[in-house]
CSV table of C-alpha atoms in Angstrom, one decimal:
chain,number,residue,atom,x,y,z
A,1238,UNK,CA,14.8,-3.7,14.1
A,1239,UNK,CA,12.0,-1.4,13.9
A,1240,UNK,CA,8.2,-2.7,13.0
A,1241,UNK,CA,6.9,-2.6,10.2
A,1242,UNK,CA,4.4,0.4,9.7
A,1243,UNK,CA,0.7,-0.2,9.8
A,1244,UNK,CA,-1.5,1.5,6.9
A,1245,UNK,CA,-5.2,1.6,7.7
A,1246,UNK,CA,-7.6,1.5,4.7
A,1247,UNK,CA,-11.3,2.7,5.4
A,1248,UNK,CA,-13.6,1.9,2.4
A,1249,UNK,CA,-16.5,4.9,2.0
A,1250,UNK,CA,-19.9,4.6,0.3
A,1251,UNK,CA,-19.5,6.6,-3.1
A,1252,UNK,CA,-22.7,8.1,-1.9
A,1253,UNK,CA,-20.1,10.0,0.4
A,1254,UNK,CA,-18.2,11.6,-1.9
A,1255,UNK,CA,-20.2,12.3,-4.4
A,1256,UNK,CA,-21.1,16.0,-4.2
A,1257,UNK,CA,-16.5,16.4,-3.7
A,1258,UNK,CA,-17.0,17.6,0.0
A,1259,UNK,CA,-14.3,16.4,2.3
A,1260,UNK,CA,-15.0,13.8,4.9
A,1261,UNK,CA,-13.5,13.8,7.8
A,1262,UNK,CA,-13.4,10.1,9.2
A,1263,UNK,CA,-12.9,8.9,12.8
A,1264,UNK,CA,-12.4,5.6,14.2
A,1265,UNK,CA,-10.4,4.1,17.1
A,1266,UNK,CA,-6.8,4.3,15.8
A,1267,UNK,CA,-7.1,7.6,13.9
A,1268,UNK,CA,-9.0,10.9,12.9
A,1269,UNK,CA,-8.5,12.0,9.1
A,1270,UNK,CA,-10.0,13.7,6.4
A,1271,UNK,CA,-10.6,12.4,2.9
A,1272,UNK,CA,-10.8,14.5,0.3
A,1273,UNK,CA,-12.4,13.5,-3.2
A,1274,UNK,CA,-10.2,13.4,-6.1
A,1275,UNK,CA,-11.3,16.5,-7.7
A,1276,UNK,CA,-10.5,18.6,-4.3
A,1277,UNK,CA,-7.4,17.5,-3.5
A,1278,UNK,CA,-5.3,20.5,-4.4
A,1279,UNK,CA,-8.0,22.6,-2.0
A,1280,UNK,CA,-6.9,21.2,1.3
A,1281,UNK,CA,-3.4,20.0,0.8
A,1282,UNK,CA,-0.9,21.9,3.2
A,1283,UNK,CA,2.5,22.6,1.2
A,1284,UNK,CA,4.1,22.5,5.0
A,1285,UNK,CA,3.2,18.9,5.6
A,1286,UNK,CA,4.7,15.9,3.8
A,1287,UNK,CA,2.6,13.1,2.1
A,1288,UNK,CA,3.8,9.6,1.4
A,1289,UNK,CA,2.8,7.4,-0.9
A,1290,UNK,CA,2.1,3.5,-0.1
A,1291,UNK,CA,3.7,1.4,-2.8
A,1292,UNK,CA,3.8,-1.9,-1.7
A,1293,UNK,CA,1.0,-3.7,0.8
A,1294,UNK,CA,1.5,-7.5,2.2
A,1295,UNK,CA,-1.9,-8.3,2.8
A,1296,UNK,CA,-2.5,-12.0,4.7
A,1297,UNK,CA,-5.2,-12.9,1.9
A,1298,UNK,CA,-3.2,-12.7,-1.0
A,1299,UNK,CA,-0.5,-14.6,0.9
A,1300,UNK,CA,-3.4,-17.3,1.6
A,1301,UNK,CA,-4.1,-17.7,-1.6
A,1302,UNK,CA,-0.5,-17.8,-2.9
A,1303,UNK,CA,0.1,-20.5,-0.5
A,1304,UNK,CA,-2.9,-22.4,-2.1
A,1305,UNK,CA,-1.3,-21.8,-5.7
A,1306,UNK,CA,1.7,-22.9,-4.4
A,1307,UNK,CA,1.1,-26.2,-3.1
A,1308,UNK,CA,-1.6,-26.9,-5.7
A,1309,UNK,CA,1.1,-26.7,-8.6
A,1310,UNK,CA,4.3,-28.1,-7.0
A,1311,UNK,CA,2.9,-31.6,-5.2
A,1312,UNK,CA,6.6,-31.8,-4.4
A,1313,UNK,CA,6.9,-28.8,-1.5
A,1314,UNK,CA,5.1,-30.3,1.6
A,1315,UNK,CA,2.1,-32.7,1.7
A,1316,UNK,CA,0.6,-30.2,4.1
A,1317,UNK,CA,-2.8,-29.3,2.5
A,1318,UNK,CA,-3.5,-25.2,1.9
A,1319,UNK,CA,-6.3,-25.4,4.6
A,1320,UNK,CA,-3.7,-27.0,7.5
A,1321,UNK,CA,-1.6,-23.1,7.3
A,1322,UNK,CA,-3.1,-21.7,9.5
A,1323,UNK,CA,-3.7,-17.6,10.4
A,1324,UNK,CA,-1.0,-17.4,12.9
A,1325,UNK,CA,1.5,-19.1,10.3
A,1326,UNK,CA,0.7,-16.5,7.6
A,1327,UNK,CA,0.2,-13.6,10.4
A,1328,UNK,CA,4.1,-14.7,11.9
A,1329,UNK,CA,5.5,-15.0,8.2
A,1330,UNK,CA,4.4,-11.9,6.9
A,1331,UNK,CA,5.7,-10.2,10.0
A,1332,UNK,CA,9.1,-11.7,9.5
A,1333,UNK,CA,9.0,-11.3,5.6
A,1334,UNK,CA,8.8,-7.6,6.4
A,1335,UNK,CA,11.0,-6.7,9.1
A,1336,UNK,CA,13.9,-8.5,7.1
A,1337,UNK,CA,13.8,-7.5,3.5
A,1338,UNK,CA,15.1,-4.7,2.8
A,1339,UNK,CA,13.5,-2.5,-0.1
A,1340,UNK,CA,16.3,0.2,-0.6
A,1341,UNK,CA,17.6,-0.1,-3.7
A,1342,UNK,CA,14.0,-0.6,-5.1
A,1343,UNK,CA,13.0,2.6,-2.9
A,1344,UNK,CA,15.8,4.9,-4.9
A,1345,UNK,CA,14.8,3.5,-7.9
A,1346,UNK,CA,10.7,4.5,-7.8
A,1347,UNK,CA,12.2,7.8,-6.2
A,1348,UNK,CA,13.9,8.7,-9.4
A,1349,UNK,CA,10.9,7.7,-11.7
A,1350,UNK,CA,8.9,9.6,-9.8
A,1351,UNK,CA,11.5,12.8,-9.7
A,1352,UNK,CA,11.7,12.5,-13.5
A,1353,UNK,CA,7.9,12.2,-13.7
A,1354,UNK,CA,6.9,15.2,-11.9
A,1355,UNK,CA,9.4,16.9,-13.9
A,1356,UNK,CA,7.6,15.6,-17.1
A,1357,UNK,CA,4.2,16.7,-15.8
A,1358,UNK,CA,5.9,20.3,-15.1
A,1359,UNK,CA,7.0,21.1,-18.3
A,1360,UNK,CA,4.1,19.7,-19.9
A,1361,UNK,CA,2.2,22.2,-18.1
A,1362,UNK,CA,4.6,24.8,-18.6
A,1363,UNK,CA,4.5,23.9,-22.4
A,1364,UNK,CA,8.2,23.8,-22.1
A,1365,UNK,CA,10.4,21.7,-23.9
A,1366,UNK,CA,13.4,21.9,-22.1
């Protein structure tokens, strides 16, 4: 099985994107450039594909879901939320996603999408066809 791919968020001041200049960021694991909303059809190269992140397993939310969890079903473990510990969740969530297997959801939101942009064109088009 292949790993799971790793998506990097980096959290800018507004104060650096206010005047809608690009900024090109640079840390250990990557150089990129992020571009304001209002620019974004400026830079974009038609050559090279963008994807689109639709679903993010983050360790916190699965921390607190295990709190929820055993907090409304007393029945599940006598294990208290505190006792899983960051390995457990870090272990689980890389199991979770190397076995599930998001296909048919994946051709679903790719057909949404496909009828949406088609929407958005002939709105801008004013076409009704």
């Amino acid at each position: 099985m292949t790993e799971p791919v790793v998506t990097m968020v980096v959290r800018l001041p507004a104060a650096a994107l206010a005047h809608g200049v690009p900024v090109l960021v640079i840390t250990a694991e990557a150089a990129f450039v992020v571009i304001p909303a209002s620019q974004g059809a400026v830079l974009l190269d038609p050559d090279v594909p963008r994807e689109h992140v639709l679903l993010r397993l983050a360790e916190e939310e699965v921390r607190e879901e295990i709190r929820t969890v055993i907090e409304t079903d007393g029945t599940l473990t006598r294990l208290a939320p505190e006792m899983v510990g960051d390995a457990d969740i870090h272990a689980a969530c890389r199991a979770v996603a190397l076995s599930t297997d998001l296909g048919e959801e994946h051709g679903a939101v790719r057909f949404r999408a496909a009828l949406a942009a088609i929407r958005a064109a002939e709105r801008r088009l004013g076409s009704s066809a």
